[in-house]
Short mmCIF file of C-alpha atoms in Angstrom, two decimals:
data_model
loop_
_atom_site.label_atom_id
_atom_site.label_comp_id
_atom_site.label_asym_id
_atom_site.label_seq_id
_atom_site.Cartn_x
_atom_site.Cartn_y
_atom_site.Cartn_z
CA UNK N 1 57.54 -46.93 -158.75
CA UNK N 2 54.71 -45.14 -157.69
CA UNK N 3 54.81 -41.41 -157.44
CA UNK N 4 51.81 -39.71 -155.94
CA UNK N 5 50.50 -36.60 -156.97
CA UNK N 6 50.95 -34.37 -154.50
CA UNK N 7 55.12 -35.63 -154.54
CA UNK N 8 54.25 -34.67 -158.58
CA UNK N 9 53.80 -31.23 -157.52
CA UNK N 10 56.91 -30.91 -155.26
CA UNK N 11 58.42 -31.21 -158.22
CA UNK N 12 57.36 -29.56 -160.33
CA UNK N 13 55.09 -26.55 -158.66
CA UNK N 14 56.90 -23.65 -157.36
CA UNK N 15 58.95 -23.73 -153.93
CA UNK N 16 56.63 -22.53 -151.60
CA UNK N 17 58.22 -20.22 -147.92
CA UNK N 18 57.90 -23.64 -145.79
CA UNK N 19 59.82 -25.29 -148.22
CA UNK N 20 62.29 -22.64 -148.24
CA UNK N 21 62.43 -22.97 -144.54
CA UNK N 22 62.96 -26.08 -144.57
CA UNK N 23 66.22 -25.97 -147.15
CA UNK N 24 67.73 -23.34 -145.48
CA UNK N 25 67.35 -24.71 -141.74
CA UNK N 26 69.12 -27.54 -143.85
CA UNK N 27 71.73 -25.13 -145.00
CA UNK N 28 72.59 -23.72 -141.35
CA UNK N 29 72.86 -26.91 -140.11
CA UNK N 30 75.32 -28.36 -142.86
CA UNK N 31 77.65 -24.67 -141.85
CA UNK N 32 77.34 -25.51 -138.57
CA UNK N 33 78.26 -29.51 -139.39
CA UNK N 34 81.61 -28.42 -141.14
CA UNK N 35 82.30 -25.89 -138.09
CA UNK N 36 82.07 -28.64 -136.19
CA UNK N 37 84.57 -31.08 -138.14
CA UNK N 38 87.08 -28.63 -138.86
CA UNK N 39 87.68 -26.79 -135.57
CA UNK N 40 89.67 -29.69 -134.16
CA UNK N 41 92.45 -29.24 -137.10
CA UNK N 42 92.51 -25.28 -135.99
CA UNK N 43 92.69 -26.00 -132.29
CA UNK N 44 95.10 -29.20 -132.66
CA UNK N 45 98.27 -26.97 -132.00
CA UNK N 46 96.50 -25.60 -128.49
CA UNK N 47 95.05 -28.75 -127.70
CA UNK N 48 98.38 -30.42 -128.24
CA UNK N 49 100.23 -27.72 -126.19
CA UNK N 50 97.62 -27.96 -123.30
CA UNK N 51 97.49 -31.69 -122.59
CA UNK N 52 100.89 -32.77 -124.25
CA UNK N 53 100.06 -34.75 -127.03
CA UNK N 54 102.72 -36.19 -129.20
CA UNK N 55 101.64 -35.76 -133.03
CA UNK N 56 100.02 -39.19 -133.37
CA UNK N 57 97.60 -38.25 -130.94
CA UNK N 58 96.48 -35.15 -132.51
CA UNK N 59 96.29 -36.70 -136.28
CA UNK N 60 94.25 -39.55 -134.22
CA UNK N 61 91.96 -36.72 -132.74
CA UNK N 62 91.35 -35.72 -135.68
CA UNK N 63 91.11 -38.86 -138.10
CA UNK N 64 88.72 -39.55 -134.79
CA UNK N 65 86.12 -37.32 -136.66
CA UNK N 66 86.40 -39.08 -139.88
CA UNK N 67 86.07 -42.35 -138.17
CA UNK N 68 82.84 -41.23 -136.20
CA UNK N 69 81.14 -39.90 -139.57
CA UNK N 70 81.94 -43.51 -141.19
CA UNK N 71 80.02 -45.16 -138.55
CA UNK N 72 77.35 -42.04 -138.77
CA UNK N 73 76.52 -43.00 -142.48
CA UNK N 74 76.68 -46.02 -141.99
CA UNK N 75 74.78 -47.56 -139.35
CA UNK N 76 73.09 -44.06 -138.82
CA UNK N 77 71.67 -42.73 -141.85
CA UNK N 78 69.92 -45.79 -142.59
CA UNK N 79 68.02 -45.50 -139.82
CA UNK N 80 66.14 -42.10 -141.65
CA UNK N 81 64.52 -44.91 -144.27
CA UNK N 82 63.23 -46.57 -141.10
CA UNK N 83 62.39 -43.94 -138.23
CA UNK N 84 62.14 -41.84 -140.88
CA UNK N 85 64.12 -38.18 -142.22
CA UNK N 86 62.92 -35.97 -138.99
CA UNK N 87 64.30 -38.27 -136.28
CA UNK N 88 66.79 -38.51 -137.79
CA UNK N 89 67.78 -34.91 -137.97
CA UNK N 90 66.79 -34.60 -134.68
CA UNK N 91 69.04 -37.68 -133.80
CA UNK N 92 71.91 -36.87 -135.13
CA UNK N 93 71.97 -32.96 -134.22
CA UNK N 94 71.76 -34.20 -130.73
CA UNK N 95 74.07 -36.65 -130.61
CA UNK N 96 76.89 -33.60 -132.15
CA UNK N 97 75.97 -30.92 -130.12
CA UNK N 98 76.38 -32.72 -126.74
CA UNK N 99 79.18 -34.61 -128.09
CA UNK N 100 81.21 -31.13 -128.87
CA UNK N 101 80.00 -29.32 -125.35
CA UNK N 102 81.11 -32.64 -123.31
CA UNK N 103 84.55 -31.98 -125.39
CA UNK N 104 85.46 -28.67 -123.65
CA UNK N 105 85.85 -30.69 -120.46
CA UNK N 106 87.90 -33.06 -121.51
CA UNK N 107 91.38 -33.66 -119.78
CA UNK N 108 92.97 -35.95 -121.06
CA UNK N 109 93.40 -37.56 -124.92
CA UNK N 110 91.04 -39.86 -124.39
CA UNK N 111 88.09 -38.10 -123.64
CA UNK N 112 88.70 -35.75 -126.32
CA UNK N 113 88.93 -38.64 -128.54
CA UNK N 114 85.88 -39.87 -127.39
CA UNK N 115 83.90 -36.95 -128.29
CA UNK N 116 85.38 -36.80 -131.31
CA UNK N 117 84.44 -40.20 -132.40
CA UNK N 118 80.80 -39.53 -131.35
CA UNK N 119 80.36 -35.90 -132.72
CA UNK N 120 81.52 -36.91 -136.19
CA UNK N 121 78.73 -39.87 -135.46
CA UNK N 122 76.41 -36.73 -135.29
CA UNK N 123 78.32 -34.94 -138.42
CA UNK N 124 77.79 -38.12 -140.49
CA UNK N 125 74.07 -38.71 -139.98
CA UNK N 126 73.11 -34.32 -140.23
CA UNK N 127 74.86 -34.95 -143.45
CA UNK N 128 72.95 -37.50 -144.76
CA UNK N 129 69.43 -36.85 -143.20
CA UNK N 130 69.64 -32.77 -144.78
CA UNK N 131 70.70 -34.28 -147.99
CA UNK N 132 68.11 -36.61 -148.38
CA UNK N 133 65.76 -33.89 -146.81
CA UNK N 134 66.82 -31.24 -148.96
CA UNK N 135 66.13 -33.19 -151.81
CA UNK N 136 62.76 -34.59 -151.32
CA UNK N 137 61.44 -31.09 -150.20
CA UNK N 138 62.69 -29.00 -153.33
CA UNK N 139 61.12 -28.69 -156.39
CA UNK N 140 63.21 -30.34 -159.06
CA UNK N 141 64.02 -27.11 -161.25
CA UNK N 142 65.96 -25.89 -157.94
CA UNK N 143 66.69 -29.18 -156.44
CA UNK N 144 70.43 -30.19 -157.79
CA UNK N 145 71.45 -26.14 -156.88
CA UNK N 146 69.99 -26.53 -152.90
CA UNK N 147 72.35 -29.73 -152.67
CA UNK N 148 75.02 -28.28 -154.20
CA UNK N 149 74.26 -25.10 -151.50
CA UNK N 150 74.84 -27.48 -148.61
CA UNK N 151 77.79 -28.21 -149.77
CA UNK N 152 78.88 -25.21 -149.71
CA UNK N 153 77.61 -24.49 -146.79
CA UNK N 154 79.15 -26.77 -145.15
CA UNK N 155 82.25 -24.71 -146.79
CA UNK N 156 81.46 -22.19 -145.33
CA UNK N 157 81.40 -23.33 -141.47
CA UNK N 158 84.63 -25.16 -142.05
CA UNK N 159 85.96 -21.26 -143.14
CA UNK N 160 84.67 -19.51 -140.38
CA UNK N 161 85.84 -22.33 -138.08
CA UNK N 162 88.94 -21.22 -138.94
CA UNK N 163 88.38 -17.41 -138.21
CA UNK N 164 86.57 -18.01 -134.94
CA UNK N 165 89.59 -20.77 -133.50
CA UNK N 166 92.21 -18.29 -134.18
CA UNK N 167 89.48 -15.92 -131.81
CA UNK N 168 88.80 -17.89 -128.88
CA UNK N 169 92.35 -19.61 -128.74
CA UNK N 170 94.14 -15.92 -128.85
CA UNK N 171 91.45 -14.08 -125.83
CA UNK N 172 89.89 -16.88 -124.13
CA UNK N 173 90.71 -20.62 -124.94
CA UNK N 174 90.41 -23.72 -127.81
CA UNK N 175 87.44 -24.84 -125.67
CA UNK N 176 85.44 -22.00 -126.02
CA UNK N 177 85.70 -23.18 -130.04
CA UNK N 178 83.96 -26.30 -129.03
CA UNK N 179 81.29 -24.92 -127.08
CA UNK N 180 80.66 -22.93 -129.29
CA UNK N 181 79.91 -25.00 -132.09
CA UNK N 182 77.99 -27.24 -129.52
CA UNK N 183 75.80 -24.48 -128.13
CA UNK N 184 75.04 -23.40 -132.33
CA UNK N 185 74.39 -27.39 -132.79
CA UNK N 186 71.93 -27.92 -130.14
CA UNK N 187 69.77 -23.79 -130.56
CA UNK N 188 69.28 -25.46 -134.31
CA UNK N 189 68.26 -28.97 -132.99
CA UNK N 190 65.56 -26.52 -131.40
CA UNK N 191 64.73 -24.90 -134.92
CA UNK N 192 64.78 -28.22 -136.64
CA UNK N 193 62.88 -29.76 -134.00
CA UNK N 194 60.11 -26.77 -134.44
CA UNK N 195 60.00 -26.67 -138.03
CA UNK N 196 61.07 -29.57 -139.74
CA UNK N 197 58.67 -32.29 -140.75
CA UNK N 198 58.41 -35.25 -141.97
CA UNK N 199 59.53 -36.05 -144.92
CA UNK N 200 56.39 -36.55 -147.34
CA UNK N 201 58.08 -39.01 -149.68
CA UNK N 202 58.40 -40.86 -145.82
CA UNK N 203 54.83 -40.83 -145.13
CA UNK N 204 53.96 -41.70 -148.06
CA UNK N 205 55.67 -44.92 -148.66
CA UNK N 206 56.05 -46.15 -145.27
CA UNK N 207 52.67 -44.82 -144.03
CA UNK N 208 53.54 -44.78 -139.99
CA UNK N 209 50.64 -43.80 -137.03
CA UNK N 210 49.28 -40.30 -138.34
CA UNK N 211 50.60 -40.12 -141.67
CA UNK N 212 47.49 -38.93 -143.29
CA UNK N 213 47.14 -35.71 -141.12
CA UNK N 214 50.66 -35.41 -141.01
CA UNK N 215 50.86 -35.20 -144.02
CA UNK N 216 48.03 -32.79 -144.10
CA UNK N 217 49.45 -30.44 -141.90
CA UNK N 218 52.59 -29.93 -144.38
CA UNK N 219 50.43 -29.67 -147.35
CA UNK N 220 48.59 -26.75 -145.42
CA UNK N 221 51.69 -24.79 -144.88
CA UNK N 222 52.42 -25.44 -148.43
CA UNK N 223 49.14 -24.09 -149.29
CA UNK N 224 49.00 -27.26 -151.23
CA UNK N 225 45.18 -29.48 -151.70
CA UNK N 226 44.87 -31.81 -148.62
CA UNK N 227 44.41 -35.62 -149.39
CA UNK N 228 41.45 -38.12 -148.10
CA UNK N 229 43.27 -41.03 -148.02
CA UNK N 230 47.08 -42.81 -148.33
CA UNK N 231 47.75 -44.26 -150.77
CA UNK N 232 47.86 -48.37 -150.75
CA UNK N 233 51.46 -49.68 -150.62
CA UNK N 234 52.58 -53.80 -150.76
CA UNK N 235 53.97 -55.01 -147.89
CA UNK N 236 57.12 -55.39 -149.80
CA UNK N 237 57.16 -51.26 -150.60
CA UNK N 238 56.18 -50.78 -146.53
CA UNK N 239 59.84 -52.83 -145.98
CA UNK N 240 62.07 -51.95 -148.04
CA UNK N 241 65.22 -49.28 -147.05
CA UNK N 242 67.27 -52.56 -146.12
CA UNK N 243 70.71 -52.77 -147.05
CA UNK N 244 69.76 -56.05 -149.46
CA UNK N 245 67.91 -53.69 -151.21
CA UNK N 246 70.28 -51.63 -152.70
CA UNK N 247 71.63 -55.13 -153.90
CA UNK N 248 68.36 -56.25 -156.12
CA UNK N 249 68.39 -55.54 -159.57
CA UNK N 250 66.47 -52.47 -159.87
CA UNK N 251 70.06 -50.47 -158.09
CA UNK N 252 73.00 -53.55 -157.95
CA UNK N 253 74.93 -51.93 -161.08
CA UNK N 254 74.44 -48.17 -160.48
CA UNK N 255 75.05 -49.14 -156.63
CA UNK N 256 78.34 -50.66 -157.86
CA UNK N 257 79.04 -47.99 -160.34
CA UNK N 258 78.29 -45.13 -157.35
CA UNK N 259 80.40 -46.29 -154.81
CA UNK N 260 83.34 -47.14 -157.03
CA UNK N 261 82.82 -43.29 -158.06
CA UNK N 262 82.22 -42.22 -154.77
CA UNK N 263 85.61 -44.37 -153.45
CA UNK N 264 87.37 -42.81 -156.08
CA UNK N 265 86.69 -39.02 -155.53
CA UNK N 266 86.91 -39.00 -151.52
CA UNK N 267 90.45 -40.74 -152.36
CA UNK N 268 91.37 -37.79 -154.06
CA UNK N 269 89.62 -35.61 -152.45
CA UNK N 270 91.51 -35.96 -149.44
CA UNK N 271 94.64 -35.91 -150.79
CA UNK N 272 94.36 -32.93 -152.00
CA UNK N 273 92.52 -31.17 -149.12
CA UNK N 274 95.20 -32.69 -146.64
CA UNK N 275 98.39 -33.07 -147.97
CA UNK N 276 98.63 -29.75 -150.18
CA UNK N 277 100.17 -27.84 -147.97
CA UNK N 278 103.04 -29.91 -147.13
CA UNK N 279 103.87 -31.04 -150.55
CA UNK N 280 104.27 -27.38 -151.56
CA UNK N 281 106.26 -26.83 -148.77
CA UNK N 282 108.27 -29.89 -149.38
CA UNK N 283 108.45 -29.26 -153.76
CA UNK N 284 110.69 -25.65 -152.34
CA UNK N 285 108.23 -23.53 -150.96
CA UNK N 286 108.17 -21.96 -147.93
CA UNK N 287 105.90 -23.85 -144.96
CA UNK N 288 103.40 -20.01 -145.56
CA UNK N 289 103.29 -20.54 -149.19
CA UNK N 290 101.99 -24.08 -148.50
CA UNK N 291 99.00 -22.92 -146.08
CA UNK N 292 97.94 -20.45 -148.22
CA UNK N 293 97.84 -22.06 -151.41
CA UNK N 294 95.98 -24.20 -148.98
CA UNK N 295 93.72 -21.64 -147.99
CA UNK N 296 93.22 -20.30 -151.93
CA UNK N 297 91.55 -24.44 -152.43
CA UNK N 298 89.03 -23.43 -149.66
CA UNK N 299 88.03 -20.49 -151.14
CA UNK N 300 87.66 -21.87 -154.57
CA UNK N 301 85.92 -24.56 -153.11
CA UNK N 302 83.18 -22.58 -152.22
CA UNK N 303 82.58 -21.13 -155.69
CA UNK N 304 83.03 -25.06 -156.91
CA UNK N 305 79.91 -26.11 -155.06
CA UNK N 306 78.00 -22.56 -155.89
CA UNK N 307 78.23 -23.24 -159.66
CA UNK N 308 77.34 -26.46 -159.73
CA UNK N 309 74.26 -25.61 -158.16
CA UNK N 310 73.20 -23.09 -160.80
CA UNK N 311 74.63 -25.23 -164.26
CA UNK N 312 72.23 -28.10 -162.52
CA UNK N 313 69.67 -25.71 -163.00
CA UNK N 314 70.00 -25.38 -167.00
CA UNK N 315 72.05 -29.15 -167.31
CA UNK N 316 71.98 -32.79 -166.23
CA UNK N 317 74.08 -32.72 -163.15
CA UNK N 318 75.26 -36.56 -164.53
CA UNK N 319 77.27 -34.83 -167.29
CA UNK N 320 78.10 -31.58 -165.51
CA UNK N 321 79.63 -34.26 -162.65
CA UNK N 322 81.59 -36.14 -165.68
CA UNK N 323 82.94 -32.24 -167.08
CA UNK N 324 83.78 -31.15 -163.61
CA UNK N 325 86.08 -34.19 -162.73
CA UNK N 326 88.10 -34.37 -165.63
CA UNK N 327 88.66 -30.86 -165.50
CA UNK N 328 90.55 -31.59 -161.79
CA UNK N 329 92.53 -34.11 -163.40
CA UNK N 330 93.85 -31.32 -165.96
CA UNK N 331 94.28 -28.82 -163.62
CA UNK N 332 96.05 -30.88 -161.16
CA UNK N 333 98.82 -31.51 -164.43
CA UNK N 334 98.80 -27.70 -164.96
CA UNK N 335 99.01 -27.46 -161.21
CA UNK N 336 102.33 -29.83 -161.38
CA UNK N 337 103.85 -28.41 -163.83
CA UNK N 338 103.07 -24.36 -162.63
CA UNK N 339 104.62 -24.84 -159.42
CA UNK N 340 107.89 -22.56 -159.95
CA UNK N 341 105.12 -19.66 -161.71
CA UNK N 342 104.15 -17.99 -158.10
CA UNK N 343 102.29 -16.28 -159.19
CA UNK N 344 100.45 -17.80 -161.02
CA UNK N 345 99.89 -20.86 -157.90
CA UNK N 346 96.95 -18.11 -156.54
CA UNK N 347 94.99 -18.66 -159.36
CA UNK N 348 95.11 -22.02 -160.33
CA UNK N 349 94.74 -23.10 -156.56
CA UNK N 350 91.18 -21.49 -156.98
CA UNK N 351 90.88 -23.56 -160.12
CA UNK N 352 91.22 -26.06 -158.18
CA UNK N 353 89.92 -25.84 -155.34
CA UNK N 354 86.60 -25.18 -157.35
CA UNK N 355 86.42 -28.26 -159.72
CA UNK N 356 87.33 -30.44 -156.58
CA UNK N 357 84.64 -28.78 -154.96
CA UNK N 358 82.11 -29.01 -157.16
CA UNK N 359 82.95 -32.74 -158.17
CA UNK N 360 81.95 -33.25 -154.22
CA UNK N 361 78.83 -31.03 -154.36
CA UNK N 362 77.77 -33.05 -157.61
CA UNK N 363 78.24 -36.30 -156.48
CA UNK N 364 76.35 -36.13 -153.32
CA UNK N 365 73.55 -35.16 -155.65
CA UNK N 366 73.65 -37.96 -158.18
CA UNK N 367 73.57 -40.49 -154.80
CA UNK N 368 70.62 -39.08 -153.63
CA UNK N 369 68.85 -38.88 -157.29
CA UNK N 370 69.35 -42.56 -157.93
CA UNK N 371 67.71 -44.53 -155.03
CA UNK N 372 63.74 -43.92 -154.64
CA UNK N 373 62.35 -42.82 -151.99
CA UNK N 374 61.81 -45.83 -149.60
CA UNK N 375 65.64 -46.43 -149.84
CA UNK N 376 67.34 -43.21 -150.32
CA UNK N 377 69.10 -43.01 -146.80
CA UNK N 378 70.25 -45.99 -146.61
CA UNK N 379 72.05 -45.70 -150.15
CA UNK N 380 72.88 -42.63 -149.48
CA UNK N 381 74.15 -43.15 -146.05
CA UNK N 382 76.68 -46.30 -147.70
CA UNK N 383 77.84 -44.71 -150.11
CA UNK N 384 79.33 -42.15 -148.16
CA UNK N 385 79.75 -44.25 -146.00
CA UNK N 386 81.85 -46.50 -147.75
CA UNK N 387 83.52 -43.52 -149.64
CA UNK N 388 84.97 -42.51 -146.67
CA UNK N 389 87.10 -44.93 -146.16
CA UNK N 390 89.44 -43.82 -149.88
CA UNK N 391 89.10 -40.11 -147.56
CA UNK N 392 90.50 -42.27 -144.53
CA UNK N 393 93.23 -44.80 -147.03
CA UNK N 394 94.30 -41.90 -149.11
CA UNK N 395 96.79 -39.56 -146.86
CA UNK N 396 97.89 -42.89 -145.69
CA UNK N 397 98.93 -44.29 -148.94
CA UNK N 398 100.35 -40.62 -149.54
CA UNK N 399 102.32 -41.19 -146.84
CA UNK N 400 103.84 -43.99 -147.81
CA UNK N 401 104.35 -43.77 -151.07
CA UNK N 402 106.91 -40.43 -150.47
CA UNK N 403 108.54 -42.46 -147.16
CA UNK N 404 109.33 -44.84 -149.70
CA UNK N 405 111.04 -41.53 -152.26
CA UNK N 406 108.35 -40.72 -154.81
CA UNK N 407 108.87 -37.44 -155.09
CA UNK N 408 105.97 -35.01 -153.94
CA UNK N 409 104.91 -33.07 -157.46
CA UNK N 410 104.89 -36.77 -159.28
CA UNK N 411 102.43 -37.94 -156.57
CA UNK N 412 100.15 -35.15 -157.23
CA UNK N 413 100.55 -35.55 -160.56
CA UNK N 414 99.73 -39.78 -160.83
CA UNK N 415 96.43 -38.51 -158.89
CA UNK N 416 94.96 -37.12 -161.48
CA UNK N 417 94.17 -40.83 -162.93
CA UNK N 418 92.25 -41.38 -160.09
CA UNK N 419 89.84 -38.46 -160.73
CA UNK N 420 89.55 -39.64 -164.71
CA UNK N 421 88.48 -43.16 -162.88
CA UNK N 422 86.15 -41.45 -161.46
CA UNK N 423 85.19 -40.26 -164.33
CA UNK N 424 84.13 -43.68 -165.77
CA UNK N 425 82.22 -44.73 -163.28
CA UNK N 426 79.93 -41.43 -163.45
CA UNK N 427 79.89 -42.49 -167.30
CA UNK N 428 78.83 -46.39 -166.42
CA UNK N 429 76.07 -44.61 -164.09
CA UNK N 430 75.28 -42.54 -166.24
CA UNK N 431 73.87 -44.90 -168.82
CA UNK N 432 72.39 -46.88 -166.22
CA UNK N 433 70.32 -44.75 -164.69
CA UNK N 434 68.23 -42.87 -167.93
CA UNK N 435 67.97 -46.53 -168.94
CA UNK N 436 66.16 -46.63 -166.23
CA UNK N 437 64.61 -43.35 -165.76
CA UNK N 438 64.78 -41.83 -169.01
CA UNK N 439 64.81 -45.00 -171.92
CA UNK N 440 65.23 -42.76 -175.08
CA UNK N 441 67.83 -40.51 -173.92
CA UNK N 442 69.90 -43.88 -172.61
CA UNK N 443 69.47 -44.81 -176.49
CA UNK N 444 70.96 -41.33 -177.37
CA UNK N 445 73.95 -42.07 -174.55
CA UNK N 446 74.30 -45.21 -176.24
CA UNK N 447 74.62 -44.41 -179.54
CA UNK N 448 77.21 -41.28 -178.23
#
C-alpha cells in the first residue's frame, strides 16, 4: 500500500486550523443528521392526529427513514470512491435537506412516507461521507476522538430534536419541525460547498482532472509544502473501490468479521434504544418512568461517545471496543436484576447508554480504519448498510418473542449474549487487522 509523504504529514503533524474547520462542519452535519432522523419519532403523535394514521402507519413512517438510511449506505456511499468524498457530502446533504422541506407539505401518509424514505437516503449518505472525510483529514493521534465526536454530535442532534419538536408542536405545528431541519441541512450544504475540499486521499489515488492543482490548494490552506507531481498509480489501483474489492485476499476475512460485529451491535443497539421504555413499563413501572429511563440512556450515550474518543488518544480502538462491548453485556445483566430499585435505575441507565453508544462510536471508527482510502467509502457503507438489517430486524424479532410468552425482562437479559458475540468478532478482527498492519503486535496478540 503506497503512502505519499503528504498523507504521512496529515497522519503525524499537528492539526491545522483548516483541518479543524473541516471536522467542525462534519460534526455539525452529524448534529442535523441526528435531528432529521429522530424528529419523526418526536412528532409521531401530532402527525397521527392530523393525518388520522393508525399505529402501523406511524411505525412505517419511522421505519421508512431507517430503510432509506440502509439504501443510502449500500447504494449512495460507494459513490464516494467513484465521484469523491466532497461530491458525496454535497449530494447527500442536498437530498436530505430538500426532502425534509418537502415533508412539511405532505398531506397524506404516502407523501410523508416517501419524503422520509428519501430523507433517510440522504441521512445515510451524510453519515458515511462525513465519517470518511473526518478519518482522512484527521491526524492519527486524534482520529479516533474526531470520529467518536461525530457520534456524540448525532446524539446531540437527536436530543435537540426532542426539545425543539415539543416547542414547534406547542406554538406552531409538526410541519415547522421538519422545515427547521430541512433549512438547517441546506444551510450546512452551502457551508460545505464553500469550505469542504476534496479528500487528499481520493485525489492521490483516483487522480481526477486537475487533481494536482486541487491538492496544492488544500496543502496551502494546511500551510504545508506544495508538491510538483502526482504519484504513479497503476490502472488496478485506480479501479479499486468496487464491492468486489472487499472480498480480495487483503480484506475478505476482515470484511466478514466487521459485518458480523456491526450486525450484532446494531441488532442489540436498536433493541435497547427502541424497547427499553416499553419493556420497563410492561415489567411494572409506569409509562412515564419507562420514558424517563429511555432519556437517561440517551444522556449516557453522548458521554460514552466522547469518553471513547478520549480513550483512543491513549489506547488502541480495537481493545477499547472489546471492553465496551463486554461492559454493555455486564450492564444489561445488572440492569435486569435491579429493576426493583427505582433509585438505582437512572444510574444504571446512564451507564448502559454510556457503554452502548461508546460501542457505536467505536465500530464506526474501526470500520473507517479497516479499509484503505481507495475502498474506504464502499467498505464503510456496506458494513453500515448490512448492519442496519440487524437494526431493522431486531425490534420485529423482539416483538415476536414477547407475543409468544417470553417475559420482558428475560428477553432483555438474553440480549446480553448478542453483545458478547459482537465482542468475539472484534477480537478476531483485531488479530486480522494487526497481522496485516503491525505483524509484531499480531504475534503478541496471538500468544495472549
